[in-house]
XYZ file of C-alpha atoms in Angstrom:
465
model
C -12.879 27.681 37.904
C -13.901 25.170 35.335
C -14.597 21.629 34.413
C -11.858 21.525 31.816
C -8.930 23.557 30.593
C -10.075 23.157 27.019
C -13.264 24.253 25.282
C -15.841 21.699 24.196
C -16.111 21.073 20.493
C -19.436 22.850 20.233
C -18.115 26.145 21.532
C -15.072 26.610 19.376
C -14.782 29.809 17.427
C -15.941 29.829 13.795
C -13.716 28.000 11.293
C -13.430 28.473 7.530
C -13.214 25.740 4.898
C -12.560 25.427 1.152
C -14.683 22.667 -0.340
C -15.017 21.034 -3.763
C -18.486 19.496 -4.411
C -17.403 16.574 -6.567
C -14.876 16.375 -9.377
C -15.050 19.615 -11.325
C -17.768 20.767 -8.864
C -20.173 18.456 -10.684
C -22.505 18.197 -7.658
C -22.687 21.921 -6.885
C -26.109 22.643 -8.378
C -27.698 19.617 -6.713
C -26.107 20.297 -3.329
C -27.079 23.964 -3.570
C -30.741 23.102 -4.244
C -30.814 20.516 -1.435
C -29.078 22.817 1.063
C -26.315 20.315 1.794
C -22.639 19.643 1.273
C -21.672 16.071 0.444
C -18.521 13.995 0.400
C -17.589 10.849 -1.513
C -15.510 7.917 -0.234
C -18.708 5.859 -0.034
C -16.695 2.671 0.584
C -16.018 3.843 4.135
C -19.649 3.523 5.205
C -20.802 5.464 8.261
C -17.912 7.744 9.280
C -19.182 8.021 12.857
C -18.235 4.386 13.422
C -14.488 5.117 13.132
C -12.625 5.878 16.343
C -9.556 7.467 14.741
C -8.341 9.013 11.533
C -5.855 6.160 11.188
C -8.715 3.644 11.178
C -10.198 5.506 8.217
C -6.863 5.527 6.416
C -6.426 1.775 6.881
C -9.897 1.120 5.514
C -9.133 3.264 2.470
C -5.891 1.371 1.903
C -7.853 -1.886 2.012
C -10.617 -0.773 -0.356
C -8.875 1.524 -2.844
C -6.136 0.563 -5.261
C -4.530 3.837 -6.329
C -1.074 3.339 -4.752
C -1.274 6.407 -2.495
C -0.928 6.710 1.278
C -4.579 7.880 1.615
C -3.412 10.410 4.222
C -5.149 13.403 2.624
C -8.331 11.418 1.983
C -8.461 10.197 5.574
C -7.920 13.728 6.850
C -10.765 15.060 4.675
C -13.349 12.504 5.788
C -12.270 12.775 9.436
C -12.595 16.565 9.383
C -15.941 16.367 7.575
C -17.383 14.034 10.203
C -15.682 15.299 13.368
C -14.216 18.786 13.060
C -16.631 20.862 10.982
C -19.238 22.376 13.318
C -22.504 24.331 12.932
C -21.583 27.976 12.358
C -18.494 27.207 10.273
C -18.221 28.981 6.911
C -17.867 26.965 3.692
C -16.394 28.428 0.493
C -17.204 26.325 -2.574
C -14.475 26.026 -5.205
C -14.096 24.617 -8.711
C -10.628 23.752 -9.884
C -7.721 25.766 -8.551
C -8.838 29.354 -9.116
C -12.643 29.661 -9.071
C -15.019 30.288 -6.153
C -18.667 29.330 -6.684
C -20.396 30.197 -3.423
C -20.441 30.613 0.305
C -22.577 29.066 3.062
C -22.858 28.423 6.797
C -22.978 24.910 8.231
C -26.253 24.256 10.088
C -26.120 20.560 10.960
C -24.023 17.687 12.230
C -22.675 14.843 10.112
C -25.308 12.515 8.629
C -24.724 9.218 6.831
C -27.213 8.419 4.038
C -26.760 4.770 2.967
C -28.947 5.496 -0.077
C -26.828 8.477 -1.088
C -24.886 6.701 -3.828
C -21.393 8.070 -4.367
C -21.992 10.965 -1.922
C -23.495 9.423 1.231
C -21.738 11.738 3.710
C -23.814 14.886 4.256
C -24.123 18.073 6.285
C -26.881 20.664 6.062
C -25.655 24.062 4.875
C -27.440 27.398 4.574
C -26.065 28.596 1.235
C -25.852 32.405 1.314
C -24.319 33.341 -2.048
C -23.491 31.749 -5.352
C -21.833 33.012 -8.493
C -18.399 32.796 -10.088
C -15.273 34.583 -8.950
C -11.760 34.055 -10.306
C -8.696 34.164 -8.088
C -5.264 35.302 -9.235
C -3.658 32.695 -6.990
C -4.172 28.947 -6.839
C -6.150 27.205 -4.119
C -5.121 23.913 -2.508
C -6.033 20.873 -4.603
C -7.645 18.914 -1.740
C -11.397 18.316 -1.589
C -11.646 19.874 1.884
C -9.145 22.329 3.345
C -9.397 24.406 6.495
C -8.181 27.963 5.846
C -8.921 29.512 9.262
C -5.222 29.974 10.007
C -4.423 31.536 6.613
C -5.741 35.101 7.008
C -4.341 36.366 3.692
C -6.044 33.629 1.668
C -9.225 33.980 3.710
C -9.289 37.749 3.175
C -8.839 37.362 -0.595
C -11.712 34.892 -0.837
C -13.981 36.837 1.497
C -13.391 39.990 -0.548
C -15.282 38.377 -3.456
C -18.464 38.741 -1.428
C -18.074 42.390 -0.432
C -20.431 43.625 -3.173
C -23.563 41.992 -4.483
C -22.925 42.248 -8.231
C -23.090 39.019 -10.240
C -24.262 37.183 -7.126
C -27.496 35.475 -6.293
C -28.616 36.234 -2.768
C -30.240 33.322 -0.995
C -33.083 33.899 1.443
C -32.501 31.325 4.153
C -33.857 33.075 7.212
C -35.518 29.845 8.348
C -32.387 27.710 7.973
C -29.926 29.648 10.119
C -27.927 27.485 12.538
C -29.979 26.422 15.549
C -27.431 27.083 18.268
C -27.990 25.617 21.745
C -29.166 28.024 24.435
C -26.562 28.879 27.043
C -27.291 31.033 30.081
C -25.887 31.636 33.558
C -27.248 28.301 34.797
C -25.188 26.368 32.255
C -22.154 28.542 33.003
C -22.368 27.841 36.725
C -22.760 24.116 36.038
C -19.570 24.022 33.962
C -17.333 26.686 35.490
C -16.273 26.465 39.115
C -17.397 29.973 40.069
C -20.094 31.038 42.511
C -23.129 32.986 41.326
C -22.149 36.207 43.105
C -18.737 36.278 41.404
C -20.309 35.488 38.039
C -22.840 38.322 38.352
C -20.092 40.744 39.330
C -17.922 39.703 36.360
C -20.817 40.091 33.906
C -21.695 43.463 35.410
C -18.200 44.876 35.084
C -17.824 43.580 31.517
C -21.111 45.165 30.433
C -20.113 48.475 32.014
C -16.432 48.570 31.058
C -16.683 46.668 27.711
C -13.139 45.342 28.290
C -11.890 42.946 30.974
C -8.811 40.840 31.557
C -9.076 37.451 33.232
C -5.797 36.930 35.054
C -4.579 34.035 37.104
C -2.156 31.216 37.716
C -1.541 28.342 35.298
C -4.449 25.945 35.055
C -7.261 28.050 36.517
C -9.232 27.809 33.269
C -9.013 31.310 31.822
C -9.747 30.278 28.220
C -12.491 27.897 29.289
C -14.155 30.582 31.412
C -13.750 33.335 28.781
C -15.585 31.411 26.073
C -18.382 30.374 28.381
C -18.703 33.878 29.782
C -19.254 35.141 26.240
C -21.838 32.480 25.442
C -23.706 32.995 28.710
C -24.026 36.729 27.995
C -25.222 36.051 24.431
C -27.638 33.370 25.575
C -26.544 30.950 22.820
C -23.424 29.078 21.753
C -23.113 31.078 18.539
C -19.508 30.566 17.438
C -19.807 33.130 14.648
C -20.019 35.963 17.213
C -16.874 34.997 19.110
C -13.309 35.321 17.849
C -10.170 34.117 19.614
C -6.659 35.343 18.806
C -3.388 34.928 20.647
C -0.885 37.730 21.036
C 2.858 37.069 20.792
C 6.045 39.070 20.402
C 5.687 39.327 16.606
C 1.975 40.192 16.575
C 1.497 43.662 15.111
C -0.906 46.437 14.164
C -0.865 44.980 10.661
C -2.204 41.661 12.006
C -4.738 43.332 14.277
C -6.077 46.268 12.215
C -4.646 46.538 8.696
C -1.382 46.467 6.801
C 0.322 45.806 3.487
C 1.168 42.230 2.545
C 3.082 40.827 -0.441
C 0.884 39.686 -3.330
C 1.308 38.640 -6.942
C 1.212 42.307 -8.011
C 3.500 43.684 -5.298
C 1.743 44.660 -2.074
C -1.910 44.844 -1.140
C -3.724 46.278 1.856
C -5.110 43.450 3.989
C -7.532 43.968 6.847
C -6.668 42.467 10.227
C -8.625 40.306 12.645
C -10.042 43.035 14.905
C -10.957 45.332 12.007
C -12.911 42.570 10.256
C -14.593 41.517 13.495
C -15.728 45.065 14.262
C -17.129 45.489 10.750
C -19.102 42.277 11.177
C -20.454 43.440 14.544
C -21.375 46.861 13.158
C -23.638 45.158 10.609
C -25.448 43.280 13.382
C -26.040 45.856 16.110
C -28.837 43.851 17.749
C -26.436 41.108 18.863
C -23.397 41.092 21.144
C -19.940 40.103 19.852
C -16.928 38.972 21.883
C -13.275 39.328 20.870
C -11.073 37.126 23.080
C -7.315 37.735 23.301
C -5.196 34.956 24.787
C -1.824 35.911 26.322
C -2.692 39.589 25.964
C 0.458 40.706 27.775
C 2.790 38.857 25.392
C 2.368 41.437 22.637
C 3.570 45.011 22.297
C 0.188 46.485 23.140
C 0.905 50.075 22.172
C 2.075 48.877 18.765
C -0.801 46.450 18.255
C -3.670 48.735 19.249
C -2.224 51.894 17.733
C -4.828 54.661 17.490
C -7.477 52.297 18.870
C -6.212 52.942 22.380
C -8.917 55.564 22.712
C -11.644 53.858 20.699
C -11.899 50.775 22.915
C -12.977 52.849 25.932
C -16.612 52.227 26.837
C -17.600 55.885 26.410
C -15.739 56.228 23.089
C -17.655 53.499 21.258
C -19.919 54.058 18.262
C -19.883 56.036 14.993
C -19.663 59.417 16.725
C -16.085 58.619 17.793
C -14.279 57.805 14.563
C -10.535 57.948 14.029
C -8.571 57.754 10.790
C -6.643 54.512 10.310
C -2.919 54.579 9.595
C -2.760 52.956 6.134
C -6.149 53.190 4.436
C -6.996 56.597 5.956
C -10.462 55.178 6.509
C -12.502 56.573 9.401
C -13.097 53.691 11.787
C -14.940 53.119 15.070
C -15.388 50.263 17.539
C -19.070 49.246 17.784
C -20.873 49.369 21.110
C -21.833 45.697 20.835
C -18.196 44.485 20.846
C -16.730 43.229 24.128
C -13.032 42.461 24.601
C -11.911 39.692 26.972
C -8.169 39.405 27.495
C -6.366 36.618 29.343
C -3.123 36.937 31.249
C -0.971 34.324 32.990
C 0.282 35.860 36.228
C 3.035 33.239 36.622
C 5.000 34.173 33.488
C 7.961 36.172 34.792
C 9.237 36.887 31.283
C 6.367 39.244 30.530
C 6.426 42.987 31.050
C 3.678 44.762 32.932
C 0.788 46.041 30.880
C 1.014 49.519 29.467
C -0.662 51.821 32.006
C -2.656 53.575 29.291
C -4.139 50.232 28.299
C -4.498 49.031 31.883
C -6.794 51.977 32.588
C -9.140 50.801 29.824
C -9.601 47.281 31.232
C -11.126 45.896 34.398
C -9.236 42.979 35.935
C -10.847 39.804 37.227
C -8.697 37.398 39.208
C -9.306 33.679 38.648
C -7.964 31.502 41.447
C -7.604 27.736 41.888
C -11.088 26.440 42.737
C -10.283 23.301 44.702
C -12.544 24.495 47.537
C -15.461 25.501 45.316
C -18.770 23.692 45.629
C -18.581 22.514 42.019
C -15.098 21.019 42.319
C -15.948 19.336 45.627
C -18.937 17.666 43.975
C -16.792 16.610 40.993
C -14.118 15.291 43.343
C -16.617 13.291 45.418
C -18.148 11.792 42.275
C -14.856 10.182 41.252
C -14.627 8.145 44.482
C -10.863 7.764 44.040
C -8.639 7.798 47.160
C -5.445 8.486 45.206
C -7.086 11.436 43.405
C -8.154 12.756 46.830
C -4.656 12.333 48.238
C -2.956 14.069 45.299
C -5.384 17.001 45.343
C -4.931 17.438 49.112
C -1.162 17.546 48.596
C -1.531 20.156 45.830
C -3.720 22.266 48.133
C -0.957 22.151 50.744
C 1.610 22.981 48.069
C -0.448 25.999 46.993
C -0.424 27.379 50.525
C 3.381 27.196 50.518
C 3.590 28.840 47.075
C 1.224 31.645 48.141
C 3.377 32.398 51.210
C 6.659 32.314 49.249
C 7.949 35.886 48.894
C 9.460 35.154 45.471
C 6.246 33.609 44.130
C 2.845 34.410 45.660
C -0.747 33.530 44.804
C -0.208 34.226 41.095
C 1.928 31.064 40.884
C -0.465 28.635 42.554
C -1.386 25.461 40.678
C -4.834 25.524 39.100
C -7.558 22.921 39.376
C -7.917 22.314 35.642
C -4.962 19.913 35.665
C -7.317 17.487 37.409
C -10.504 18.057 35.427
C -12.131 16.195 32.536
C -11.827 12.863 34.309
C -14.373 10.213 35.174
C -14.296 6.936 37.053
C -12.813 5.148 34.033
C -10.123 7.681 33.086
C -9.019 8.694 36.588
C -6.415 5.951 36.764
C -3.142 5.733 38.671
C -1.285 6.104 35.375
C -3.215 9.250 34.442
C -2.593 10.871 37.830
C 1.097 9.913 37.735
C 1.398 11.455 34.274
C -0.058 14.771 35.502
C 2.298 14.760 38.451
C 5.502 13.749 36.637
C 5.138 15.675 33.386
C 3.181 18.785 34.390
C 3.416 19.584 38.099
C 6.976 18.566 38.970
C 8.558 20.345 35.956
C 6.677 23.477 37.027
C 8.075 23.237 40.544
C 11.601 22.893 39.143
C 11.077 26.148 37.297
C 9.516 27.925 40.294
C 12.283 26.915 42.712
C 15.211 26.570 40.308
C 17.507 28.033 42.993
C 16.077 25.902 45.841
C 16.627 22.249 44.845
C 15.931 21.065 48.388
C 12.395 22.430 48.259
C 11.854 20.827 44.854
C 12.968 17.443 46.218
C 10.722 17.778 49.270
C 7.574 18.475 47.283
C 8.437 15.999 44.553
C 8.647 13.285 47.222
C 5.405 14.407 48.841
C 3.505 14.386 45.541
C 4.833 10.947 44.625
C 4.007 9.523 48.067
C 0.393 10.628 47.679
C -0.045 8.087 44.855
C 1.501 5.114 46.668
């Protein structure tokens, strides 16, 4: 049901960065006053002119004489120009143990040829500044993403929990200007008809919790993010959080738990707890917590006492429960929606806990080869071999759906064939999809029926001849 299996860059969830504004933070005051963050490496020129990170590294090797590989420098400038997005959070550091401020990125990369040693700029809405000392060292690099380091992120974020010794910054007019995103944009990008979209939105608003389930490649992650943005009306990454469950994911990761620290153990808040607190402070806006592979985790263990609190009629401060470790009374805000995703073709996964199943509505996403959107996309490519391969996959899906050991939950999704245009839809690209994605899947589906694997392998290959 989508144009791509992967999210576009401008709809990724919020990311967090540690940033040093010059050697010894020498540019901090100037950048703070200008509402920007800047980066050196002026000898590179306009960073948007480089196609790859390796191109940047080679240019640094040619122009700098410090006998290093330039790998970290190239990564920093590449991330600054290409990976940081509006809505990302920047923590300013000085040295290895001091935090100076926090801000939210509001603009794309800009090259200022008159900017002297710091010509690479992004607009930032600086929210706080001050001085906070950490008991543990930060990375030495100028720019470091810390999104995937929840313990470090929690320690830094804790500095801003109270307002003492901080200067609040009134930047109401410089908040990120996120693009509008409504049902029209959703229906343009996701291969779903309007009636199904309206029904999905209706059940999510009523139930608060849904699970998008379907076969591999039907675009569950793509649809989940865009469903959230269409309901919010904007692509505001700061109000969407994506996590992935797995066998080791726990209550301590999700809600709260004790983690080793320099002094022994400290209580660290988990992803869902922090997200709910953020939503509770912004009741006028909707927030969406997306859980990929929701049935891979031990759900009773992960949700704990929140089993009850996620029900739509148990939301809000009147329905508080005491948390396991902190003994804090906690509730799930009414403006938080949970979207889970589940792959119906993974035979290794247990069925969902019935107590949790009752608290979710289930929306089935199917291969959308016959949707109006995919037919238009398919016709626009004007590629006979693409047409032949897709027709063969449609036939294959009918066989899979009728197979008693498989069924519709194992059909091949359309997203394997998306994100192409007339230039990229080549014979080599189609052969790669077939040989390295579809055929290995068939070998797993029919591991005990090699004859059927050979038959469909031959049919798929013939479609490209």
